[in-house]
Coordinates of C-alpha atoms in Angstrom, one line a residue:
M1 CA -4.7 21.5 -15.2
I2 CA -1.9 19.5 -13.5
T3 CA -0.9 21.1 -10.2
S4 CA 0.6 18.2 -8.3
A5 CA 3.7 16.1 -8.7
Y6 CA 4.9 12.9 -7.2
I7 CA 8.6 12.2 -7.3
H8 CA 10.0 8.8 -6.5
I9 CA 13.4 8.1 -4.9
P10 CA 13.8 4.3 -4.8
F11 CA 16.8 4.0 -2.5
C12 CA 16.8 2.5 1.0
Q13 CA 19.5 1.7 3.5
Q14 CA 17.6 -1.5 4.3
I15 CA 14.6 -3.2 2.6
C16 CA 11.7 -3.6 5.1
H17 CA 10.1 -7.0 5.2
Y18 CA 6.6 -5.8 4.3
C19 CA 7.4 -3.3 1.5
D20 CA 6.4 -3.8 -2.1
F21 CA 7.2 -0.3 -3.4
T22 CA 9.8 0.2 -6.0
K23 CA 13.0 0.2 -3.9
F24 CA 16.7 -0.7 -4.2
F25 CA 19.6 -0.8 -1.8
Y26 CA 21.4 2.6 -1.8
N27 CA 24.4 2.8 -4.0
E28 CA 26.2 6.1 -4.4
K29 CA 27.1 5.8 -8.1
L30 CA 23.7 4.4 -9.0
A31 CA 22.0 7.2 -7.1
D32 CA 24.0 9.8 -9.0
D33 CA 23.0 8.2 -12.4
Y34 CA 19.4 8.1 -11.2
L35 CA 19.4 11.8 -10.3
D36 CA 20.8 12.5 -13.8
A37 CA 17.9 10.6 -15.4
L38 CA 15.3 12.1 -13.1
D39 CA 16.5 15.6 -14.0
R40 CA 16.1 14.8 -17.7
E41 CA 12.7 13.2 -17.2
M42 CA 11.3 16.2 -15.3
T43 CA 12.8 18.8 -17.7
E44 CA 11.3 17.0 -20.8
A45 CA 7.9 16.8 -19.2
V46 CA 7.7 20.2 -17.7
G47 CA 9.9 22.3 -19.9
K48 CA 12.6 24.8 -18.8
R49 CA 10.1 27.3 -17.5
K50 CA 9.1 26.8 -13.8
Q51 CA 5.6 25.6 -13.4
Y52 CA 3.2 26.2 -10.5
M53 CA 2.5 23.2 -8.3
K54 CA 0.0 23.2 -5.5
T55 CA 1.6 20.1 -4.0
I56 CA 4.8 18.2 -4.4
F57 CA 5.4 14.9 -2.7
V58 CA 8.8 13.2 -2.7
G59 CA 8.5 9.6 -1.7
G60 CA 10.2 6.3 -1.9
G61 CA 12.0 4.3 -0.9
T62 CA 13.6 6.8 1.4
P63 CA 14.5 10.2 -0.2
T64 CA 16.6 11.0 2.9
A65 CA 18.8 7.9 2.2
L66 CA 20.6 10.1 -0.3
N67 CA 23.9 11.7 0.9
H68 CA 24.1 15.5 1.5
A69 CA 25.3 16.4 -2.0
Q70 CA 22.7 14.2 -3.7
L71 CA 19.9 15.5 -1.6
E72 CA 20.8 19.1 -2.5
R73 CA 21.0 18.1 -6.1
L74 CA 17.5 16.6 -6.0
L75 CA 16.2 19.7 -4.3
Q76 CA 17.8 21.9 -7.0
T77 CA 16.3 19.7 -9.7
I78 CA 12.8 20.1 -8.3
A79 CA 13.3 23.9 -7.8
A80 CA 14.4 24.2 -11.4
S81 CA 11.1 22.6 -12.7
F82 CA 8.6 23.9 -10.2
D83 CA 8.0 27.2 -8.4
V84 CA 8.6 25.8 -4.9
E85 CA 8.1 29.2 -3.3
Q86 CA 4.4 29.2 -4.3
C87 CA 3.9 25.5 -3.5
E88 CA 1.3 25.1 -0.8
E89 CA 2.4 21.7 0.4
Y90 CA 5.9 20.3 -0.3
T91 CA 6.4 17.0 1.4
F92 CA 9.4 14.7 1.9
E93 CA 9.1 11.2 3.2
A94 CA 11.8 10.3 5.7
N95 CA 12.8 7.5 8.1
P96 CA 13.7 8.1 11.7
G97 CA 17.4 8.0 12.3
E98 CA 18.3 9.1 8.7
F99 CA 18.2 12.9 9.5
D100 CA 20.9 15.1 10.6
E101 CA 20.9 18.9 10.9
K102 CA 22.5 19.5 7.5
K103 CA 19.8 17.5 5.7
L104 CA 17.0 19.3 7.6
S105 CA 18.6 22.7 6.9
L106 CA 18.7 21.7 3.2
L107 CA 15.0 20.8 3.2
K108 CA 14.2 24.1 5.0
Y109 CA 16.3 26.2 2.6
Y110 CA 14.7 24.7 -0.5
G111 CA 11.1 25.2 0.7
V112 CA 10.0 21.8 2.0
N113 CA 7.3 22.5 4.5
R114 CA 6.0 19.0 5.5
I115 CA 7.6 15.8 6.7
S116 CA 6.0 12.4 6.3
F117 CA 7.7 10.3 8.9
G118 CA 7.9 6.5 8.7
V119 CA 7.5 5.5 12.4
Q120 CA 5.3 2.4 11.9
V121 CA 5.2 1.2 15.6
F122 CA 6.5 2.3 19.0
D123 CA 8.0 -1.0 19.9
D124 CA 11.7 -1.8 19.3
T125 CA 11.1 -5.5 19.2
M126 CA 8.4 -5.1 16.6
L127 CA 10.6 -2.7 14.6
E128 CA 13.3 -5.3 14.4
K129 CA 10.7 -7.9 13.2
L130 CA 9.7 -5.5 10.5
G131 CA 13.2 -5.1 9.2
R132 CA 13.4 -1.5 10.2
L133 CA 16.7 0.1 11.0
H134 CA 15.5 2.8 13.4
R135 CA 14.4 2.4 17.0
V136 CA 11.9 4.4 19.1
Q137 CA 14.5 6.8 20.5
D138 CA 15.4 7.9 17.0
V139 CA 11.8 9.1 16.6
Y140 CA 12.1 11.4 19.6
D141 CA 15.5 12.6 18.6
N142 CA 14.4 13.6 15.1
L143 CA 11.2 15.3 16.4
K144 CA 13.4 17.5 18.5
L145 CA 15.3 18.4 15.3
F146 CA 12.1 19.2 13.5
D147 CA 11.2 21.6 16.3
K148 CA 14.6 23.2 16.1
Y149 CA 14.1 23.9 12.4
D150 CA 10.5 24.9 12.8
F151 CA 8.9 22.0 10.9
Q152 CA 5.4 22.2 12.3
N153 CA 3.6 20.1 9.7
V154 CA 4.7 16.6 10.5
S155 CA 2.8 13.4 9.8
I156 CA 3.7 9.9 11.1
D157 CA 2.9 6.6 9.6
L158 CA 1.6 3.8 11.8
I159 CA 0.9 0.1 10.8
Y160 CA -1.4 -2.2 12.7
G161 CA -2.4 -5.8 12.2
L162 CA 1.3 -6.8 12.4
P163 CA 2.5 -10.4 13.0
D164 CA 2.4 -11.2 16.8
Q165 CA 0.8 -7.8 17.5
T166 CA -2.0 -7.9 20.1
V167 CA -4.8 -5.4 20.5
E168 CA -3.1 -4.2 23.7
G169 CA 0.2 -3.8 21.9
F170 CA -1.3 -1.6 19.2
Q171 CA -3.1 0.4 21.9
A172 CA 0.3 1.1 23.5
T173 CA 1.7 2.3 20.2
L174 CA -1.4 4.4 19.5
E175 CA -1.4 6.1 22.8
E176 CA 2.3 6.9 22.4
A177 CA 1.6 8.4 19.0
I178 CA -1.2 10.5 20.4
R179 CA 0.9 11.8 23.2
L180 CA 3.1 13.5 20.6
D181 CA 0.1 15.6 19.6
L182 CA 1.1 15.8 15.9
P183 CA -1.1 17.4 13.3
H184 CA -1.4 14.4 11.0
Y185 CA -1.4 10.6 11.3
S186 CA -1.5 8.1 8.4
T187 CA -2.4 4.5 9.5
Y188 CA -2.4 1.3 7.5
S189 CA -3.4 -2.3 8.2
L190 CA -0.6 -4.6 7.1
Q191 CA -1.1 -6.2 3.7
I192 CA 1.1 -9.1 2.9
E193 CA 2.2 -8.4 -0.6
P194 CA 4.0 -10.7 -3.2
K195 CA 7.8 -10.3 -3.5
T196 CA 8.3 -9.4 0.1
V197 CA 10.0 -11.2 3.0
F198 CA 6.7 -11.4 4.8
Y199 CA 5.0 -13.0 1.8
Q200 CA 7.7 -15.7 1.6
R201 CA 7.3 -16.4 5.3
H202 CA 3.5 -16.4 5.1
Q203 CA 3.7 -18.9 2.2
K204 CA 5.8 -21.2 4.4
G205 CA 3.4 -21.0 7.3
K206 CA 5.9 -19.1 9.4
L207 CA 4.0 -15.8 9.7
E208 CA 0.4 -15.1 10.7
K209 CA -1.5 -11.9 11.0
P210 CA -4.0 -11.2 13.8
V211 CA -7.5 -12.5 13.0
E212 CA -10.0 -10.1 11.4
E213 CA -11.9 -9.5 14.6
Q214 CA -8.7 -8.3 16.3
E215 CA -7.9 -6.0 13.3
A216 CA -11.4 -4.6 13.4
M217 CA -10.9 -3.9 17.1
M218 CA -7.6 -2.1 16.4
Y219 CA -9.3 0.0 13.7
E220 CA -12.3 0.9 15.9
M221 CA -9.9 1.9 18.7
L222 CA -7.9 4.0 16.3
V223 CA -10.9 5.9 15.0
N224 CA -12.3 6.6 18.5
K225 CA -9.0 7.6 20.2
M226 CA -8.1 9.9 17.3
E227 CA -11.5 11.6 17.4
K228 CA -11.1 12.2 21.2
N229 CA -7.6 13.6 20.6
G230 CA -9.0 16.3 18.2
T231 CA -7.5 14.6 15.1
P232 CA -10.6 13.3 13.4
Q233 CA -10.7 10.9 10.5
Y234 CA -10.9 12.7 7.2
E235 CA -10.2 9.6 5.0
I236 CA -10.3 5.9 5.7
S237 CA -6.7 5.7 6.7
N238 CA -5.9 9.3 7.6
F239 CA -6.5 11.6 10.6
A240 CA -5.6 15.3 11.0
K241 CA -6.2 18.4 13.0
S242 CA -8.2 21.0 11.2
G243 CA -6.2 22.6 8.3
Y244 CA -3.6 19.9 8.3
E245 CA -5.3 17.4 6.0
S246 CA -2.8 16.2 3.3
K247 CA -3.4 18.4 0.2
H248 CA -1.4 16.1 -1.9
N249 CA -3.2 12.9 -1.0
L250 CA -6.5 14.8 -1.5
T251 CA -5.4 15.2 -5.1
Y252 CA -5.6 11.4 -5.4
W253 CA -8.9 11.1 -3.6
D254 CA -10.5 14.0 -5.5
N255 CA -9.4 12.2 -8.7
N256 CA -7.4 15.1 -9.9
Y257 CA -4.4 15.0 -12.3
Y258 CA -0.8 14.7 -11.2
F259 CA 2.7 14.0 -12.6
G260 CA 4.6 10.9 -11.7
F261 CA 8.4 11.0 -12.0
G262 CA 10.9 8.4 -11.2
S263 CA 11.2 4.6 -11.5
G264 CA 7.9 2.8 -11.0
A265 CA 6.0 6.1 -10.6
H266 CA 2.4 6.4 -11.6
G267 CA 0.9 9.6 -13.2
Y268 CA -2.6 10.7 -14.0
L269 CA -2.7 13.0 -17.0
P270 CA -5.7 14.2 -19.0
G271 CA -7.3 11.2 -20.6
K272 CA -4.7 8.7 -19.4
R273 CA -2.8 7.0 -16.6
T274 CA 1.0 6.4 -17.0
V275 CA 3.3 3.8 -15.4
N276 CA 7.1 4.2 -15.4
L277 CA 9.6 1.5 -15.8
R278 CA 10.7 0.0 -12.4
P279 CA 14.2 -1.5 -13.0
L280 CA 16.8 1.2 -12.5
P281 CA 19.1 0.4 -15.5
H282 CA 16.0 0.3 -17.8
Y283 CA 14.6 3.5 -16.3
I284 CA 17.9 5.4 -16.7
K285 CA 18.5 4.1 -20.3
Q286 CA 15.1 4.9 -21.6
V287 CA 15.1 8.4 -20.1
H288 CA 18.4 9.3 -21.7
E289 CA 17.2 7.8 -25.1
Q290 CA 13.6 9.0 -25.2
G291 CA 13.2 11.7 -22.5
N292 CA 10.7 9.7 -20.6
A293 CA 10.5 6.4 -18.7
I294 CA 6.9 5.4 -19.6
L295 CA 6.4 1.6 -19.6
H296 CA 2.7 1.9 -20.7
E297 CA -0.1 4.4 -21.0
E298 CA -3.7 3.4 -20.2
P299 CA -6.5 5.6 -21.7
I300 CA -9.2 6.5 -19.2
T301 CA -12.7 6.6 -20.5
I302 CA -15.4 8.9 -19.0
R303 CA -17.1 5.8 -17.5
E304 CA -13.8 4.8 -15.7
Q305 CA -13.3 8.4 -14.5
M306 CA -16.8 8.4 -12.9
E307 CA -16.2 5.0 -11.3
E308 CA -12.9 6.2 -9.9
Q309 CA -14.5 9.4 -8.7
M310 CA -16.9 7.3 -6.6
F311 CA -14.3 4.8 -5.4
L312 CA -11.8 7.5 -4.3
G313 CA -14.2 10.1 -3.1
L314 CA -16.0 7.7 -0.8
R315 CA -12.7 7.1 1.0
K316 CA -13.1 10.7 2.4
A317 CA -15.2 11.4 5.4
A318 CA -16.8 14.3 3.5
G319 CA -17.7 11.9 0.6
V320 CA -18.6 12.8 -3.0
S321 CA -20.2 16.1 -4.0
K322 CA -23.2 15.5 -6.2
S323 CA -23.0 19.0 -7.8
E324 CA -19.3 18.7 -8.5
F325 CA -19.8 15.3 -10.0
Q326 CA -22.4 16.5 -12.4
K327 CA -20.4 19.6 -13.2
R328 CA -17.4 17.5 -14.0
Y329 CA -19.0 14.7 -16.0
G330 CA -22.4 15.9 -17.1
Y331 CA -24.2 13.1 -15.3
A332 CA -26.2 13.1 -12.1
I333 CA -25.1 10.6 -9.5
Q334 CA -28.8 10.0 -8.5
N335 CA -29.6 9.0 -12.1
L336 CA -26.6 6.8 -12.7
Y337 CA -26.8 5.0 -9.4
N338 CA -30.4 5.2 -8.2
D339 CA -30.8 1.5 -7.5
E340 CA -27.4 1.1 -6.0
L341 CA -27.9 4.1 -3.7
Q342 CA -31.2 2.7 -2.4
Y343 CA -29.6 -0.7 -1.7
L344 CA -26.6 0.8 0.1
K345 CA -28.8 3.1 2.2
Q346 CA -30.9 0.1 3.3
K347 CA -27.7 -1.7 4.4
D348 CA -26.7 1.4 6.3
W349 CA -23.5 1.6 4.3
I350 CA -24.2 4.9 2.6
E351 CA -25.9 8.1 3.6
E352 CA -26.7 11.5 2.0
A353 CA -25.9 14.7 3.8
G354 CA -27.0 17.8 1.7
D355 CA -24.9 17.8 -1.4
Y356 CA -22.7 14.9 -0.3
I357 CA -22.9 11.1 -0.6
R358 CA -20.7 9.5 2.0
I359 CA -19.9 6.1 3.5
T360 CA -21.1 5.4 7.0
P361 CA -19.0 4.1 9.8
N362 CA -20.6 0.7 9.3
G363 CA -20.0 0.9 5.6
R364 CA -16.3 1.4 6.1
L365 CA -16.1 -2.1 7.5
F366 CA -17.4 -3.3 4.1
G367 CA -15.6 -0.9 1.9
N368 CA -15.0 -3.3 -1.1
N369 CA -18.6 -4.3 -1.1
V370 CA -19.6 -0.7 -1.2
F371 CA -17.2 0.3 -3.9
Q372 CA -18.2 -2.5 -6.3
E373 CA -21.7 -1.2 -6.4
F374 CA -20.4 1.8 -8.4
L375 CA -19.1 -0.1 -11.3
L376 CA -21.0 0.9 -14.4
E377 CA -22.4 -1.2 -17.3
D378 CA -21.8 0.0 -20.8
D379 CA -25.6 0.6 -21.4
Q380 CA -25.8 2.9 -18.4
L381 CA -24.3 5.8 -20.4

């Protein structure tokens, strides 16, 4: 059963130097055409009867880059396909400085109950280097608006391992973020991705990240300070107060099904993964001609599903449930991975706690090494 939906809005007022997501400069006419196509895509996939969704996540790009009329139209489109009143977690991504009271009142009226806020760093100089439009004061101004409209479930994004960022610099950002005492924090180590400004600079030798030892120090500091603040780590990159863990992201880490709507969006449906077209003209054209924007579908075998269950589930602090794994796939983890589990336990990278297999703090430092042990050979099934 599919009870989650991701909806991609690819427009931005400015393209950040590190971002490799599907994104385009905001254009009012193009945004109108895109919303037409998005409405058609969702209607064709879901039907005209509203469906229950446990979680809805509207990401980007920057959904709040839309003007007021377009934002309301998007919210109406979502409400036409999904029963937003019964939705447990309805998230909008947003950038500081792009909110006003009218946009917030629209989100509130149409049932949005969670904001994912792209803060990134509490340092105006660093924000400029990242190509961000907002400044630190915009964060505080918007948080006051969130309080005014009673948005209590707010998450902020932080990036560390930035060019020219010191351990002390990240510590200042982290302590500023913790002082806000928010219920959820998502944190990411900067990855220099192809087709970004940072990648071009890196290739020319004009940009360097902190060395691995410094990044490891930043990560260790992050985990320790969040724990002391009462926002413990529940996934490799995410921290939350009890009850505020992201239900939508847990859909991914629990390897459950979800719709993916919009240009470049990925979906996970029974037996297959889907990827949508990225270029906006092609996305819009195909949706109007065929009712979908699928570039390609990839069948997912039972072996691949089990591998992904381990990769994704081990990202969570709780780990992977042995009983749930066997119930879902008909195989016991202990039988499939006996040698691998023994090896990883000897390395102190994996531990068992009752029904759960989970990665250790030491294992998180060698995540890729741990995950590759759970690749299956054909003759293992």
